[in-house]
JSON list of C-alpha atoms in Angstrom, two decimals:
[
{"chain": "X", "resi": 245, "resn": "UNK", "atom": "CA", "xyz": [-18.46, -17.00, 28.58]},
{"chain": "X", "resi": 246, "resn": "UNK", "atom": "CA", "xyz": [-15.49, -17.16, 26.20]},
{"chain": "X", "resi": 247, "resn": "UNK", "atom": "CA", "xyz": [-17.75, -18.46, 23.41]},
{"chain": "X", "resi": 248, "resn": "UNK", "atom": "CA", "xyz": [-20.13, -15.54, 23.92]},
{"chain": "X", "resi": 249, "resn": "UNK", "atom": "CA", "xyz": [-17.23, -13.07, 23.81]},
{"chain": "X", "resi": 250, "resn": "UNK", "atom": "CA", "xyz": [-15.83, -14.75, 20.67]},
{"chain": "X", "resi": 251, "resn": "UNK", "atom": "CA", "xyz": [-19.24, -14.59, 18.99]},
{"chain": "X", "resi": 252, "resn": "UNK", "atom": "CA", "xyz": [-19.70, -10.93, 19.84]},
{"chain": "X", "resi": 253, "resn": "UNK", "atom": "CA", "xyz": [-16.19, -10.05, 18.69]},
{"chain": "X", "resi": 254, "resn": "UNK", "atom": "CA", "xyz": [-16.58, -11.94, 15.41]},
{"chain": "X", "resi": 255, "resn": "UNK", "atom": "CA", "xyz": [-19.98, -10.36, 14.67]},
{"chain": "X", "resi": 256, "resn": "UNK", "atom": "CA", "xyz": [-18.65, -6.87, 15.51]},
{"chain": "X", "resi": 257, "resn": "UNK", "atom": "CA", "xyz": [-15.66, -7.39, 13.22]},
{"chain": "X", "resi": 258, "resn": "UNK", "atom": "CA", "xyz": [-17.60, -8.99, 10.36]},
{"chain": "X", "resi": 259, "resn": "UNK", "atom": "CA", "xyz": [-20.55, -6.60, 10.20]},
{"chain": "X", "resi": 260, "resn": "UNK", "atom": "CA", "xyz": [-19.18, -3.30, 11.51]},
{"chain": "X", "resi": 261, "resn": "UNK", "atom": "CA", "xyz": [-15.43, -2.88, 11.96]},
{"chain": "X", "resi": 262, "resn": "UNK", "atom": "CA", "xyz": [-14.09, -4.78, 8.93]},
{"chain": "X", "resi": 263, "resn": "UNK", "atom": "CA", "xyz": [-16.40, -3.19, 6.31]},
{"chain": "X", "resi": 264, "resn": "UNK", "atom": "CA", "xyz": [-15.46, 0.27, 7.57]},
{"chain": "X", "resi": 265, "resn": "UNK", "atom": "CA", "xyz": [-11.73, -0.48, 7.89]},
{"chain": "X", "resi": 266, "resn": "UNK", "atom": "CA", "xyz": [-11.54, -1.91, 4.35]},
{"chain": "X", "resi": 267, "resn": "UNK", "atom": "CA", "xyz": [-12.45, 1.58, 3.09]},
{"chain": "X", "resi": 268, "resn": "UNK", "atom": "CA", "xyz": [-9.52, 3.29, 4.85]},
{"chain": "X", "resi": 269, "resn": "UNK", "atom": "CA", "xyz": [-6.85, 3.74, 2.15]},
{"chain": "X", "resi": 270, "resn": "UNK", "atom": "CA", "xyz": [-3.85, 3.20, 4.43]},
{"chain": "X", "resi": 271, "resn": "UNK", "atom": "CA", "xyz": [-5.33, 0.30, 6.45]},
{"chain": "X", "resi": 272, "resn": "UNK", "atom": "CA", "xyz": [-3.28, -2.88, 6.22]},
{"chain": "X", "resi": 273, "resn": "UNK", "atom": "CA", "xyz": [-5.29, -5.61, 4.48]},
{"chain": "X", "resi": 274, "resn": "UNK", "atom": "CA", "xyz": [-4.66, -9.31, 4.02]},
{"chain": "X", "resi": 275, "resn": "UNK", "atom": "CA", "xyz": [-6.13, -10.76, 0.83]},
{"chain": "X", "resi": 276, "resn": "UNK", "atom": "CA", "xyz": [-6.66, -14.51, 0.73]},
{"chain": "X", "resi": 277, "resn": "UNK", "atom": "CA", "xyz": [-8.49, -16.67, -1.79]},
{"chain": "X", "resi": 278, "resn": "UNK", "atom": "CA", "xyz": [-11.78, -18.06, -0.49]},
{"chain": "X", "resi": 279, "resn": "UNK", "atom": "CA", "xyz": [-11.33, -21.81, -0.10]},
{"chain": "X", "resi": 280, "resn": "UNK", "atom": "CA", "xyz": [-14.88, -22.51, -1.30]},
{"chain": "X", "resi": 281, "resn": "UNK", "atom": "CA", "xyz": [-15.71, -19.53, -3.49]},
{"chain": "X", "resi": 282, "resn": "UNK", "atom": "CA", "xyz": [-12.30, -18.93, -5.08]},
{"chain": "X", "resi": 283, "resn": "UNK", "atom": "CA", "xyz": [-13.01, -15.21, -4.66]},
{"chain": "X", "resi": 284, "resn": "UNK", "atom": "CA", "xyz": [-10.62, -12.70, -3.05]},
{"chain": "X", "resi": 285, "resn": "UNK", "atom": "CA", "xyz": [-11.33, -12.12, 0.66]},
{"chain": "X", "resi": 286, "resn": "UNK", "atom": "CA", "xyz": [-9.89, -9.01, 2.30]},
{"chain": "X", "resi": 287, "resn": "UNK", "atom": "CA", "xyz": [-9.36, -8.76, 6.04]},
{"chain": "X", "resi": 288, "resn": "UNK", "atom": "CA", "xyz": [-8.14, -5.65, 7.88]},
{"chain": "X", "resi": 289, "resn": "UNK", "atom": "CA", "xyz": [-5.41, -6.46, 10.37]},
{"chain": "X", "resi": 290, "resn": "UNK", "atom": "CA", "xyz": [-2.33, -5.11, 12.06]},
{"chain": "X", "resi": 291, "resn": "UNK", "atom": "CA", "xyz": [1.22, -6.31, 11.85]},
{"chain": "X", "resi": 292, "resn": "UNK", "atom": "CA", "xyz": [4.71, -5.21, 10.93]},
{"chain": "X", "resi": 293, "resn": "UNK", "atom": "CA", "xyz": [6.89, -5.48, 7.87]},
{"chain": "X", "resi": 294, "resn": "UNK", "atom": "CA", "xyz": [10.53, -6.34, 8.49]},
{"chain": "X", "resi": 295, "resn": "UNK", "atom": "CA", "xyz": [12.47, -6.43, 5.23]},
{"chain": "X", "resi": 296, "resn": "UNK", "atom": "CA", "xyz": [10.61, -8.79, 2.89]},
{"chain": "X", "resi": 297, "resn": "UNK", "atom": "CA", "xyz": [8.62, -10.37, 5.71]},
{"chain": "X", "resi": 298, "resn": "UNK", "atom": "CA", "xyz": [5.28, -9.31, 7.15]},
{"chain": "X", "resi": 299, "resn": "UNK", "atom": "CA", "xyz": [4.33, -10.60, 10.63]},
{"chain": "X", "resi": 300, "resn": "UNK", "atom": "CA", "xyz": [0.93, -10.66, 12.33]},
{"chain": "X", "resi": 301, "resn": "UNK", "atom": "CA", "xyz": [-0.97, -12.64, 14.97]},
{"chain": "X", "resi": 302, "resn": "UNK", "atom": "CA", "xyz": [-4.42, -14.11, 14.38]},
{"chain": "X", "resi": 303, "resn": "UNK", "atom": "CA", "xyz": [-6.61, -13.71, 17.46]},
{"chain": "X", "resi": 304, "resn": "UNK", "atom": "CA", "xyz": [-8.73, -16.83, 16.80]},
{"chain": "X", "resi": 305, "resn": "UNK", "atom": "CA", "xyz": [-6.04, -19.03, 15.26]},
{"chain": "X", "resi": 306, "resn": "UNK", "atom": "CA", "xyz": [-7.24, -21.85, 13.05]},
{"chain": "X", "resi": 307, "resn": "UNK", "atom": "CA", "xyz": [-10.88, -20.87, 13.66]},
{"chain": "X", "resi": 308, "resn": "UNK", "atom": "CA", "xyz": [-10.35, -17.63, 11.67]},
{"chain": "X", "resi": 309, "resn": "UNK", "atom": "CA", "xyz": [-11.76, -17.85, 8.17]},
{"chain": "X", "resi": 310, "resn": "UNK", "atom": "CA", "xyz": [-8.69, -16.19, 6.66]},
{"chain": "X", "resi": 311, "resn": "UNK", "atom": "CA", "xyz": [-6.46, -18.77, 8.38]},
{"chain": "X", "resi": 312, "resn": "UNK", "atom": "CA", "xyz": [-8.58, -21.56, 6.89]},
{"chain": "X", "resi": 313, "resn": "UNK", "atom": "CA", "xyz": [-8.17, -19.88, 3.50]},
{"chain": "X", "resi": 314, "resn": "UNK", "atom": "CA", "xyz": [-4.39, -19.76, 4.01]},
{"chain": "X", "resi": 315, "resn": "UNK", "atom": "CA", "xyz": [-4.37, -23.46, 4.87]},
{"chain": "X", "resi": 316, "resn": "UNK", "atom": "CA", "xyz": [-6.10, -24.17, 1.54]},
{"chain": "X", "resi": 317, "resn": "UNK", "atom": "CA", "xyz": [-3.92, -21.75, -0.47]},
{"chain": "X", "resi": 318, "resn": "UNK", "atom": "CA", "xyz": [-0.97, -19.95, 1.18]},
{"chain": "X", "resi": 319, "resn": "UNK", "atom": "CA", "xyz": [-0.54, -17.43, -1.68]},
{"chain": "X", "resi": 320, "resn": "UNK", "atom": "CA", "xyz": [-1.75, -14.08, -0.35]},
{"chain": "X", "resi": 321, "resn": "UNK", "atom": "CA", "xyz": [-1.48, -10.36, -0.93]},
{"chain": "X", "resi": 322, "resn": "UNK", "atom": "CA", "xyz": [-0.88, -7.75, 1.75]},
{"chain": "X", "resi": 323, "resn": "UNK", "atom": "CA", "xyz": [-1.74, -4.07, 1.34]},
{"chain": "X", "resi": 324, "resn": "UNK", "atom": "CA", "xyz": [0.82, -1.98, 3.22]},
{"chain": "X", "resi": 325, "resn": "UNK", "atom": "CA", "xyz": [0.62, 1.81, 3.18]},
{"chain": "X", "resi": 326, "resn": "UNK", "atom": "CA", "xyz": [-1.72, 1.65, 0.20]},
{"chain": "X", "resi": 327, "resn": "UNK", "atom": "CA", "xyz": [0.47, -0.68, -1.93]},
{"chain": "X", "resi": 328, "resn": "UNK", "atom": "CA", "xyz": [-0.22, -4.36, -2.64]},
{"chain": "X", "resi": 329, "resn": "UNK", "atom": "CA", "xyz": [2.51, -6.99, -2.17]},
{"chain": "X", "resi": 330, "resn": "UNK", "atom": "CA", "xyz": [2.21, -10.67, -3.11]},
{"chain": "X", "resi": 331, "resn": "UNK", "atom": "CA", "xyz": [3.62, -13.34, -0.87]},
{"chain": "X", "resi": 332, "resn": "UNK", "atom": "CA", "xyz": [3.32, -16.74, 0.77]},
{"chain": "X", "resi": 333, "resn": "UNK", "atom": "CA", "xyz": [1.86, -17.10, 4.25]},
{"chain": "X", "resi": 334, "resn": "UNK", "atom": "CA", "xyz": [3.23, -19.54, 6.81]},
{"chain": "X", "resi": 335, "resn": "UNK", "atom": "CA", "xyz": [1.38, -20.51, 9.99]},
{"chain": "X", "resi": 336, "resn": "UNK", "atom": "CA", "xyz": [3.76, -20.74, 12.96]},
{"chain": "X", "resi": 337, "resn": "UNK", "atom": "CA", "xyz": [2.01, -22.50, 15.87]},
{"chain": "X", "resi": 338, "resn": "UNK", "atom": "CA", "xyz": [5.39, -23.09, 17.58]},
{"chain": "X", "resi": 339, "resn": "UNK", "atom": "CA", "xyz": [6.09, -19.33, 17.74]},
{"chain": "X", "resi": 340, "resn": "UNK", "atom": "CA", "xyz": [5.36, -17.54, 21.02]},
{"chain": "X", "resi": 341, "resn": "UNK", "atom": "CA", "xyz": [2.45, -15.36, 19.86]},
{"chain": "X", "resi": 342, "resn": "UNK", "atom": "CA", "xyz": [2.41, -13.32, 23.08]},
{"chain": "X", "resi": 343, "resn": "UNK", "atom": "CA", "xyz": [6.10, -12.44, 22.65]},
{"chain": "X", "resi": 344, "resn": "UNK", "atom": "CA", "xyz": [5.49, -11.70, 18.96]},
{"chain": "X", "resi": 345, "resn": "UNK", "atom": "CA", "xyz": [2.71, -9.25, 19.86]},
{"chain": "X", "resi": 346, "resn": "UNK", "atom": "CA", "xyz": [5.19, -7.25, 21.92]},
{"chain": "X", "resi": 347, "resn": "UNK", "atom": "CA", "xyz": [7.14, -6.64, 18.68]},
{"chain": "X", "resi": 348, "resn": "UNK", "atom": "CA", "xyz": [4.09, -5.53, 16.68]},
{"chain": "X", "resi": 349, "resn": "UNK", "atom": "CA", "xyz": [2.20, -2.21, 16.72]},
{"chain": "X", "resi": 350, "resn": "UNK", "atom": "CA", "xyz": [0.72, -1.82, 20.18]},
{"chain": "X", "resi": 351, "resn": "UNK", "atom": "CA", "xyz": [-2.77, -0.56, 19.27]},
{"chain": "X", "resi": 352, "resn": "UNK", "atom": "CA", "xyz": [-3.67, -3.66, 17.27]},
{"chain": "X", "resi": 353, "resn": "UNK", "atom": "CA", "xyz": [-1.74, -5.95, 19.62]},
{"chain": "X", "resi": 354, "resn": "UNK", "atom": "CA", "xyz": [-3.83, -4.72, 22.55]},
{"chain": "X", "resi": 355, "resn": "UNK", "atom": "CA", "xyz": [-7.03, -5.78, 20.77]},
{"chain": "X", "resi": 356, "resn": "UNK", "atom": "CA", "xyz": [-5.62, -9.16, 19.77]},
{"chain": "X", "resi": 357, "resn": "UNK", "atom": "CA", "xyz": [-4.46, -9.83, 23.35]},
{"chain": "X", "resi": 358, "resn": "UNK", "atom": "CA", "xyz": [-7.75, -8.63, 24.83]},
{"chain": "X", "resi": 359, "resn": "UNK", "atom": "CA", "xyz": [-10.18, -10.49, 22.57]},
{"chain": "X", "resi": 360, "resn": "UNK", "atom": "CA", "xyz": [-8.05, -13.32, 21.23]},
{"chain": "X", "resi": 361, "resn": "UNK", "atom": "CA", "xyz": [-8.58, -16.82, 22.55]},
{"chain": "X", "resi": 362, "resn": "UNK", "atom": "CA", "xyz": [-6.35, -18.91, 20.31]},
{"chain": "X", "resi": 363, "resn": "UNK", "atom": "CA", "xyz": [-3.39, -16.81, 19.17]},
{"chain": "X", "resi": 364, "resn": "UNK", "atom": "CA", "xyz": [-1.46, -17.93, 16.10]},
{"chain": "X", "resi": 365, "resn": "UNK", "atom": "CA", "xyz": [1.58, -16.23, 14.58]},
{"chain": "X", "resi": 366, "resn": "UNK", "atom": "CA", "xyz": [1.63, -15.83, 10.79]},
{"chain": "X", "resi": 367, "resn": "UNK", "atom": "CA", "xyz": [4.67, -14.90, 8.70]},
{"chain": "X", "resi": 368, "resn": "UNK", "atom": "CA", "xyz": [4.19, -13.74, 5.12]},
{"chain": "X", "resi": 369, "resn": "UNK", "atom": "CA", "xyz": [7.27, -13.98, 2.91]},
{"chain": "X", "resi": 370, "resn": "UNK", "atom": "CA", "xyz": [6.79, -11.16, 0.41]},
{"chain": "X", "resi": 371, "resn": "UNK", "atom": "CA", "xyz": [7.90, -11.61, -3.19]},
{"chain": "X", "resi": 372, "resn": "UNK", "atom": "CA", "xyz": [10.86, -9.45, -4.19]}
]
């Protein structure tokens, strides 16, 4: 049943939600470099900036394509409030992702908790 839910959630995000959300000017986006294509890949997500650090939780952990891209090249960009920031992403499997979600915006955190099956905390150290 979990695999069916994951498949539905991924298809919904890939073909409906993400294309629409990418068009919203103030939507937070994570830009990674495609590990095979070398092309920029933009993923809408939620998280929180604290100083020069941006935190978010991946709902499918290492099965997420953007996490696989980060593993191949941790240099990323994050669009926050319409402005792009470069940085380096760090995967934190030892972090308590459920506790981290309580510190992040609740609307997105609800979705990650509800549909996520393999939570993984990610910290992006933003340049300057």
